[in-house]
GROMACS .gro file of C-alpha atoms in nm:
model
  352
    1MET     CA    1  -0.076   1.321  -1.422
    2PHE     CA    2  -0.343   1.198  -1.183
    3ASN     CA    3  -0.698   1.327  -1.103
    4VAL     CA    4  -0.835   1.161  -0.792
    5GLN     CA    5  -1.184   1.250  -0.692
    6PRO     CA    6  -1.297   1.248  -0.324
    7LEU     CA    7  -1.572   1.005  -0.233
    8SER     CA    8  -1.920   1.163  -0.237
    9LYS     CA    9  -2.051   0.914   0.027
   10GLN     CA   10  -2.407   1.001  -0.097
   11TYR     CA   11  -2.539   0.661   0.015
   12GLU     CA   12  -2.350   0.624   0.339
   13SER     CA   13  -2.651   0.695   0.568
   14GLU     CA   14  -2.851   0.425   0.390
   15PHE     CA   15  -2.558   0.181   0.423
   16TRP     CA   16  -2.533   0.246   0.793
   17SER     CA   17  -2.903   0.222   0.849
   18GLU     CA   18  -2.897  -0.126   0.684
   19ILE     CA   19  -2.596  -0.247   0.892
   20ASN     CA   20  -2.749  -0.105   1.216
   21ASN     CA   21  -3.062  -0.312   1.145
   22LYS     CA   22  -2.880  -0.645   1.127
   23THR     CA   23  -2.934  -0.892   1.407
   24LYS     CA   24  -2.649  -0.767   1.631
   25PRO     CA   25  -2.591  -0.492   1.882
   26LEU     CA   26  -2.485  -0.162   1.738
   27GLY     CA   27  -2.117  -0.159   1.640
   28ALA     CA   28  -2.071  -0.524   1.748
   29LEU     CA   29  -1.871  -0.605   1.429
   30GLY     CA   30  -1.620  -0.338   1.499
   31GLN     CA   31  -1.376  -0.248   1.216
   32LEU     CA   32  -1.563  -0.480   0.981
   33GLU     CA   33  -1.851  -0.233   0.988
   34THR     CA   34  -1.635   0.085   0.901
   35LEU     CA   35  -1.451  -0.139   0.644
   36VAL     CA   36  -1.763  -0.238   0.465
   37ILE     CA   37  -1.889   0.119   0.462
   38GLN     CA   38  -1.566   0.221   0.292
   39VAL     CA   39  -1.592  -0.045   0.023
   40LEU     CA   40  -1.949   0.033  -0.037
   41ASN     CA   41  -1.876   0.409  -0.067
   42ILE     CA   42  -1.610   0.345  -0.324
   43GLN     CA   43  -1.812   0.095  -0.528
   44SER     CA   44  -2.117   0.315  -0.536
   45GLU     CA   45  -1.902   0.581  -0.700
   46ILE     CA   46  -1.885   0.351  -0.998
   47HIS     CA   47  -2.210   0.152  -0.989
   48GLY     CA   48  -2.449   0.409  -0.821
   49LYS     CA   49  -2.685   0.266  -0.568
   50LEU     CA   50  -2.561  -0.084  -0.509
   51ILE     CA   51  -2.775  -0.396  -0.553
   52LYS     CA   52  -2.680  -0.703  -0.353
   53PRO     CA   53  -2.474  -0.905  -0.359
   54VAL     CA   54  -2.187  -0.659  -0.342
   55GLN     CA   55  -1.869  -0.849  -0.406
   56ILE     CA   56  -1.494  -0.835  -0.477
   57ASN     CA   57  -1.464  -1.043  -0.789
   58TYR     CA   58  -1.104  -0.968  -0.917
   59PRO     CA   59  -0.854  -0.878  -0.653
   60HIS     CA   60  -0.509  -0.803  -0.788
   61LEU     CA   61  -0.171  -0.781  -0.613
   62LEU     CA   62   0.125  -0.623  -0.775
   63VAL     CA   63   0.477  -0.678  -0.633
   64PHE     CA   64   0.730  -0.422  -0.758
   65ALA     CA   65   1.104  -0.496  -0.731
   66GLY     CA   66   1.391  -0.256  -0.736
   67ASP     CA   67   1.757  -0.224  -0.611
   68HIS     CA   68   1.907   0.052  -0.407
   69GLY     CA   69   2.247   0.215  -0.434
   70ILE     CA   70   2.260   0.266  -0.053
   71ALA     CA   71   2.252  -0.112  -0.017
   72ASP     CA   72   2.630  -0.116  -0.120
   73TYR     CA   73   2.725   0.073   0.201
   74GLY     CA   74   2.633  -0.183   0.467
   75VAL     CA   75   2.272  -0.106   0.569
   76SER     CA   76   2.140  -0.462   0.529
   77ILE     CA   77   2.228  -0.816   0.619
   78ALA     CA   78   2.191  -0.913   0.250
   79PRO     CA   79   2.372  -0.801  -0.065
   80SER     CA   80   2.179  -0.641  -0.344
   81ALA     CA   81   2.208  -0.972  -0.549
   82VAL     CA   82   1.937  -1.114  -0.311
   83THR     CA   83   1.677  -0.891  -0.473
   84GLY     CA   84   1.719  -1.063  -0.803
   85GLN     CA   85   1.737  -1.404  -0.632
   86MET     CA   86   1.404  -1.343  -0.470
   87VAL     CA   87   1.246  -1.217  -0.794
   88ASN     CA   88   1.345  -1.546  -0.940
   89ASN     CA   89   1.178  -1.704  -0.637
   90PHE     CA   90   0.858  -1.517  -0.722
   91ALA     CA   91   0.881  -1.637  -1.072
   92ALA     CA   92   0.907  -2.001  -0.952
   93ASN     CA   93   0.605  -1.952  -0.712
   94GLY     CA   94   0.822  -2.015  -0.422
   95ALA     CA   95   0.793  -1.705  -0.195
   96ALA     CA   96   0.539  -1.635   0.082
   97ILE     CA   97   0.341  -1.393  -0.138
   98ASN     CA   98   0.294  -1.671  -0.397
   99VAL     CA   99   0.155  -1.903  -0.132
  100PHE     CA  100  -0.072  -1.641   0.016
  101SER     CA  101  -0.197  -1.525  -0.314
  102LYS     CA  102  -0.274  -1.878  -0.440
  103GLN     CA  103  -0.442  -1.971  -0.101
  104LEU     CA  104  -0.660  -1.663  -0.083
  105GLY     CA  105  -0.750  -1.585  -0.448
  106TRP     CA  106  -0.532  -1.294  -0.538
  107GLN     CA  107  -0.424  -1.249  -0.898
  108LEU     CA  108  -0.053  -1.181  -0.871
  109ASP     CA  109   0.201  -0.994  -1.098
  110VAL     CA  110   0.565  -0.938  -1.029
  111ILE     CA  111   0.720  -0.624  -1.191
  112ASP     CA  112   1.093  -0.551  -1.234
  113ALA     CA  113   1.094  -0.180  -1.164
  114GLY     CA  114   1.476  -0.164  -1.179
  115ILE     CA  115   1.682  -0.446  -1.020
  116LEU     CA  116   2.048  -0.485  -1.093
  117GLN     CA  117   2.009  -0.752  -1.354
  118PRO     CA  118   1.694  -0.818  -1.552
  119ILE     CA  119   1.535  -1.162  -1.499
  120ASN     CA  120   1.473  -1.386  -1.809
  121SER     CA  121   1.126  -1.500  -1.731
  122ILE     CA  122   0.796  -1.454  -1.908
  123SER     CA  123   0.624  -1.428  -1.556
  124ILE     CA  124   0.817  -1.114  -1.467
  125ARG     CA  125   0.690  -0.794  -1.620
  126ARG     CA  126   0.962  -0.542  -1.713
  127GLN     CA  127   0.911  -0.181  -1.626
  128ARG     CA  128   1.268  -0.096  -1.562
  129LEU     CA  129   1.378   0.255  -1.469
  130GLY     CA  130   1.741   0.155  -1.450
  131CYS     CA  131   1.974  -0.095  -1.284
  132GLY     CA  132   1.914   0.031  -0.926
  133THR     CA  133   1.913   0.382  -0.783
  134LYS     CA  134   2.205   0.607  -0.690
  135PRO     CA  135   2.320   0.602  -0.330
  136PHE     CA  136   2.104   0.873  -0.195
  137HIS     CA  137   2.334   0.961   0.095
  138ILE     CA  138   2.566   1.098  -0.171
  139GLU     CA  139   2.338   1.207  -0.454
  140PRO     CA  140   1.968   1.186  -0.554
  141ALA     CA  141   1.851   0.845  -0.608
  142MET     CA  142   1.705   0.937  -0.937
  143SER     CA  143   1.620   1.227  -1.168
  144HIS     CA  144   1.264   1.374  -1.185
  145THR     CA  145   1.252   1.248  -1.554
  146ILE     CA  146   1.310   0.890  -1.433
  147MET     CA  147   1.055   0.930  -1.159
  148GLU     CA  148   0.785   1.070  -1.397
  149GLN     CA  149   0.853   0.764  -1.629
  150GLY     CA  150   0.782   0.541  -1.321
  151PHE     CA  151   0.449   0.724  -1.275
  152VAL     CA  152   0.371   0.655  -1.653
  153PHE     CA  153   0.454   0.291  -1.620
  154ALA     CA  154   0.242   0.249  -1.309
  155LYS     CA  155  -0.059   0.435  -1.436
  156ALA     CA  156  -0.060   0.223  -1.759
  157LEU     CA  157  -0.046  -0.101  -1.563
  158VAL     CA  158  -0.319  -0.011  -1.322
  159HIS     CA  159  -0.548   0.099  -1.615
  160GLU     CA  160  -0.475  -0.234  -1.772
  161LYS     CA  161  -0.584  -0.419  -1.455
  162PHE     CA  162  -0.885  -0.200  -1.431
  163ASN     CA  163  -0.991  -0.279  -1.786
  164GLU     CA  164  -0.950  -0.652  -1.695
  165GLY     CA  165  -1.203  -0.610  -1.413
  166CYS     CA  166  -0.980  -0.541  -1.108
  167ASP     CA  167  -1.190  -0.424  -0.816
  168LEU     CA  168  -0.951  -0.439  -0.527
  169ILE     CA  169  -0.573  -0.373  -0.549
  170ALA     CA  170  -0.276  -0.428  -0.320
  171PHE     CA  171   0.088  -0.371  -0.367
  172GLY     CA  172   0.404  -0.543  -0.246
  173GLU     CA  173   0.777  -0.484  -0.292
  174MET     CA  174   1.110  -0.641  -0.296
  175GLY     CA  175   1.441  -0.457  -0.269
  176ILE     CA  176   1.745  -0.487  -0.055
  177GLY     CA  177   1.787  -0.149   0.110
  178ASN     CA  178   1.433  -0.029   0.066
  179THR     CA  179   1.368   0.021   0.440
  180SER     CA  180   1.637   0.282   0.413
  181SER     CA  181   1.447   0.464   0.140
  182ALA     CA  182   1.127   0.438   0.340
  183SER     CA  183   1.292   0.566   0.649
  184ALA     CA  184   1.441   0.867   0.474
  185ILE     CA  185   1.104   0.942   0.313
  186MET     CA  186   0.934   0.922   0.658
  187SER     CA  187   1.192   1.145   0.816
  188ALA     CA  188   1.173   1.404   0.549
  189ILE     CA  189   0.789   1.430   0.559
  190MET     CA  190   0.752   1.410   0.928
  191GLU     CA  191   1.073   1.608   1.006
  192LEU     CA  192   1.208   1.341   1.231
  193PRO     CA  193   1.571   1.253   1.296
  194ALA     CA  194   1.688   0.923   1.150
  195VAL     CA  195   1.703   0.747   1.491
  196GLU     CA  196   1.319   0.775   1.510
  197SER     CA  197   1.250   0.622   1.156
  198VAL     CA  198   1.522   0.376   1.101
  199GLY     CA  199   1.460   0.020   1.215
  200CYS     CA  200   1.628  -0.318   1.192
  201GLY     CA  201   1.482  -0.400   0.854
  202THR     CA  202   1.539  -0.776   0.778
  203GLY     CA  203   1.710  -0.817   1.112
  204ILE     CA  204   2.045  -0.625   1.115
  205ASP     CA  205   2.259  -0.619   1.426
  206GLN     CA  206   2.320  -0.310   1.651
  207GLU     CA  207   2.644  -0.213   1.469
  208THR     CA  208   2.471  -0.214   1.130
  209LEU     CA  209   2.172  -0.025   1.266
  210LEU     CA  210   2.388   0.250   1.392
  211LYS     CA  211   2.560   0.270   1.051
  212LYS     CA  212   2.220   0.275   0.877
  213GLN     CA  213   2.093   0.555   1.101
  214GLN     CA  214   2.412   0.757   1.035
  215LEU     CA  215   2.396   0.719   0.661
  216ILE     CA  216   2.030   0.816   0.648
  217GLN     CA  217   2.091   1.114   0.873
  218GLN     CA  218   2.382   1.207   0.652
  219ALA     CA  219   2.145   1.210   0.351
  220LEU     CA  220   1.887   1.419   0.531
  221ASP     CA  221   2.139   1.672   0.632
  222HIS     CA  222   2.301   1.671   0.289
  223HIS     CA  223   1.985   1.732   0.083
  224ARG     CA  224   1.774   1.930   0.339
  225ILE     CA  225   1.453   1.906   0.130
  226PRO     CA  226   1.155   2.098   0.272
  227LYS     CA  227   0.866   1.865   0.343
  228GLU     CA  228   0.646   2.053   0.105
  229ASN     CA  229   0.868   1.951  -0.194
  230VAL     CA  230   0.727   1.605  -0.201
  231LEU     CA  231   0.841   1.505  -0.555
  232ASP     CA  232   1.193   1.617  -0.460
  233ILE     CA  233   1.168   1.388  -0.151
  234LEU     CA  234   1.060   1.095  -0.370
  235ALA     CA  235   1.327   1.142  -0.640
  236THR     CA  236   1.598   1.199  -0.389
  237TYR     CA  237   1.523   0.914  -0.139
  238GLY     CA  238   1.293   0.681  -0.327
  239GLY     CA  239   1.341   0.355  -0.493
  240PHE     CA  240   1.224   0.249  -0.838
  241GLU     CA  241   0.973   0.024  -0.672
  242ILE     CA  242   0.848   0.286  -0.433
  243VAL     CA  243   0.797   0.532  -0.722
  244GLN     CA  244   0.587   0.280  -0.908
  245ILE     CA  245   0.383   0.185  -0.609
  246CYS     CA  246   0.317   0.556  -0.541
  247GLY     CA  247   0.206   0.614  -0.893
  248ALA     CA  248  -0.004   0.295  -0.897
  249MET     CA  249  -0.180   0.402  -0.574
  250LEU     CA  250  -0.281   0.733  -0.734
  251ALA     CA  251  -0.381   0.561  -1.059
  252ALA     CA  252  -0.593   0.303  -0.865
  253ALA     CA  253  -0.770   0.584  -0.676
  254GLU     CA  254  -0.828   0.774  -0.998
  255ARG     CA  255  -1.000   0.457  -1.127
  256LYS     CA  256  -1.197   0.427  -0.788
  257ILE     CA  257  -1.033   0.093  -0.694
  258PRO     CA  258  -1.008   0.022  -0.318
  259ILE     CA  259  -0.642   0.001  -0.218
  260VAL     CA  260  -0.498  -0.229   0.044
  261VAL     CA  261  -0.186  -0.069   0.191
  262ASP     CA  262   0.082  -0.305   0.314
  263GLY     CA  263   0.356  -0.243   0.559
  264PHE     CA  264   0.650   0.006   0.603
  265ILE     CA  265   0.769   0.052   0.252
  266CYS     CA  266   0.420   0.067   0.093
  267THR     CA  267   0.305   0.313   0.365
  268ALA     CA  268   0.595   0.534   0.272
  269ALA     CA  269   0.473   0.531  -0.079
  270ALA     CA  270   0.124   0.613   0.042
  271MET     CA  271   0.260   0.907   0.233
  272ILE     CA  272   0.392   1.059  -0.092
  273ALA     CA  273   0.076   0.969  -0.267
  274LYS     CA  274  -0.138   1.151  -0.009
  275LEU     CA  275   0.085   1.459  -0.035
  276ILE     CA  276   0.043   1.462  -0.415
  277ASP     CA  277  -0.331   1.434  -0.381
  278PRO     CA  278  -0.497   1.420  -0.042
  279ASN     CA  279  -0.818   1.256  -0.186
  280VAL     CA  280  -0.624   0.933  -0.233
  281GLN     CA  281  -0.660   0.844   0.135
  282ASP     CA  282  -1.033   0.783   0.087
  283TYR     CA  283  -0.937   0.480  -0.105
  284PHE     CA  284  -0.676   0.336   0.147
  285ILE     CA  285  -0.740   0.032   0.355
  286PHE     CA  286  -0.450  -0.011   0.595
  287ALA     CA  287  -0.365  -0.368   0.621
  288HIS     CA  288  -0.148  -0.420   0.932
  289SER     CA  289   0.076  -0.263   1.181
  290SER     CA  290   0.426  -0.367   1.076
  291GLY     CA  291   0.703  -0.493   1.313
  292GLU     CA  292   0.934  -0.226   1.163
  293GLN     CA  293   1.013   0.065   1.385
  294GLY     CA  294   0.850   0.374   1.258
  295HIS     CA  295   0.547   0.218   1.100
  296ASP     CA  296   0.320   0.302   1.394
  297LYS     CA  297   0.415   0.675   1.360
  298MET     CA  298   0.333   0.650   0.996
  299LEU     CA  299  -0.001   0.504   1.075
  300GLN     CA  300  -0.062   0.793   1.327
  301TRP     CA  301   0.025   1.048   1.058
  302PHE     CA  302  -0.268   0.907   0.856
  303ASP     CA  303  -0.492   0.869   1.169
  304ALA     CA  304  -0.526   0.511   1.045
  305LYS     CA  305  -0.634   0.202   1.226
  306PRO     CA  306  -0.499  -0.112   1.051
  307LEU     CA  307  -0.688  -0.434   1.028
  308LEU     CA  308  -0.414  -0.670   1.155
  309ASN     CA  309  -0.127  -0.659   1.412
  310LEU     CA  310   0.072  -0.978   1.354
  311ASN     CA  311   0.423  -0.832   1.411
  312MET     CA  312   0.500  -0.901   1.042
  313ARG     CA  313   0.779  -0.726   0.862
  314LEU     CA  314   0.849  -0.943   0.558
  315GLY     CA  315   0.715  -0.716   0.283
  316GLU     CA  316   0.612  -0.861  -0.057
  317GLY     CA  317   0.258  -0.742   0.007
  318THR     CA  318   0.211  -1.033   0.264
  319GLY     CA  319   0.017  -0.832   0.520
  320ALA     CA  320  -0.205  -0.682   0.265
  321ALA     CA  321  -0.283  -1.027   0.106
  322LEU     CA  322  -0.396  -1.158   0.437
  323CYS     CA  323  -0.670  -0.886   0.460
  324LEU     CA  324  -0.869  -1.021   0.163
  325PRO     CA  325  -1.074  -1.271   0.369
  326LEU     CA  326  -1.166  -0.982   0.614
  327ILE     CA  327  -1.279  -0.763   0.321
  328GLN     CA  328  -1.484  -1.050   0.183
  329SER     CA  329  -1.628  -1.123   0.525
  330ALA     CA  330  -1.739  -0.767   0.572
  331LEU     CA  331  -1.923  -0.766   0.237
  332ALA     CA  332  -2.073  -1.115   0.315
  333PHE     CA  333  -2.229  -0.997   0.645
  334TYR     CA  334  -2.371  -0.693   0.463
  335ASN     CA  335  -2.506  -0.911   0.181
  336GLU     CA  336  -2.649  -1.208   0.383
  337MET     CA  337  -2.702  -1.126   0.740
  338ALA     CA  338  -3.070  -1.096   0.838
  339SER     CA  339  -3.242  -0.795   0.965
  340PHE     CA  340  -3.434  -0.795   1.299
  341GLU     CA  341  -3.760  -0.794   1.095
  342GLN     CA  342  -3.651  -1.078   0.861
  343ALA     CA  343  -3.536  -1.300   1.164
  344ASN     CA  344  -3.834  -1.205   1.383
  345VAL     CA  345  -3.585  -1.088   1.658
  346VAL     CA  346  -3.684  -0.800   1.882
  347ASN     CA  347  -3.459  -0.495   1.810
  348VAL     CA  348  -3.388  -0.403   2.174
  349VAL     CA  349  -3.160  -0.112   2.073
  350SER     CA  350  -3.442   0.057   1.870
  351ASP     CA  351  -3.689   0.001   2.154
  352ILE     CA  352  -3.474   0.193   2.410
   0.00000   0.00000   0.00000
């Protein structure tokens, strides 16, 4: 369904030459330098040799919401009804992601991927795969047919945004119980016991944490899916929102759109996407190190260095949203910062 091409990086040496000739010591802008190189490499795949200014003109953030059958078994401080209540909050522009998107310039869409009850709002897009998943510690969360329909929905949505001019994309999620799904996916892929992947989510107490770990370990022992069977892992442990985020990541990479990867749940989707097509990682910009247990291990699995570490664990795409000014700043210094020659400054480094 997806055909992701690796980055050719044909102009990368030229990009580095220009960056290294800016009025600064070599490497002095740290991760901003590697960040701008990545964005330039991606954009040059579409536009060829880039002419300044190189910009992000239409960043888009898609928040997918879905409910989880395992939430009925006491793995969260909140009932599943809160998912729908928060989607209503998104529709009313009252959530953190609404505030950050408005402040920073993201175009925001909220997608009902399969919450318990559909929301009657023109601002919520319906791409429903059902009324929540099955409890995956008892049976697979969904069938392969439903999972594949999620990929179809996601691909169509991303292509629509691409045709509207989207040149940077990020994803967020909402779903009571979705840290359980992400933990199970992580454990299945990395072959870890649940105690190493399951964290406190939205802030559960120790008793609930132990129950959550036990149920996820029960699921892992019950299904025993080899890590190579990535689609089985996704269908068995995933959520409707995680499926569509995974598909959207692959579709965005296929269209050569840089992808800002949010926290724990979105990184679980990214793990699946990478195993489906390893080339997708060329397009990943890792936003932040989440406060959720297990996320650092996920990032190590990717050999990724995130842009931020703010101990955030809200979800919704909030960590990804906050990275937009960093990406824009990286492009701005590439576009506007003077070279040593332009500024009549001695390039001490080149003279050594």
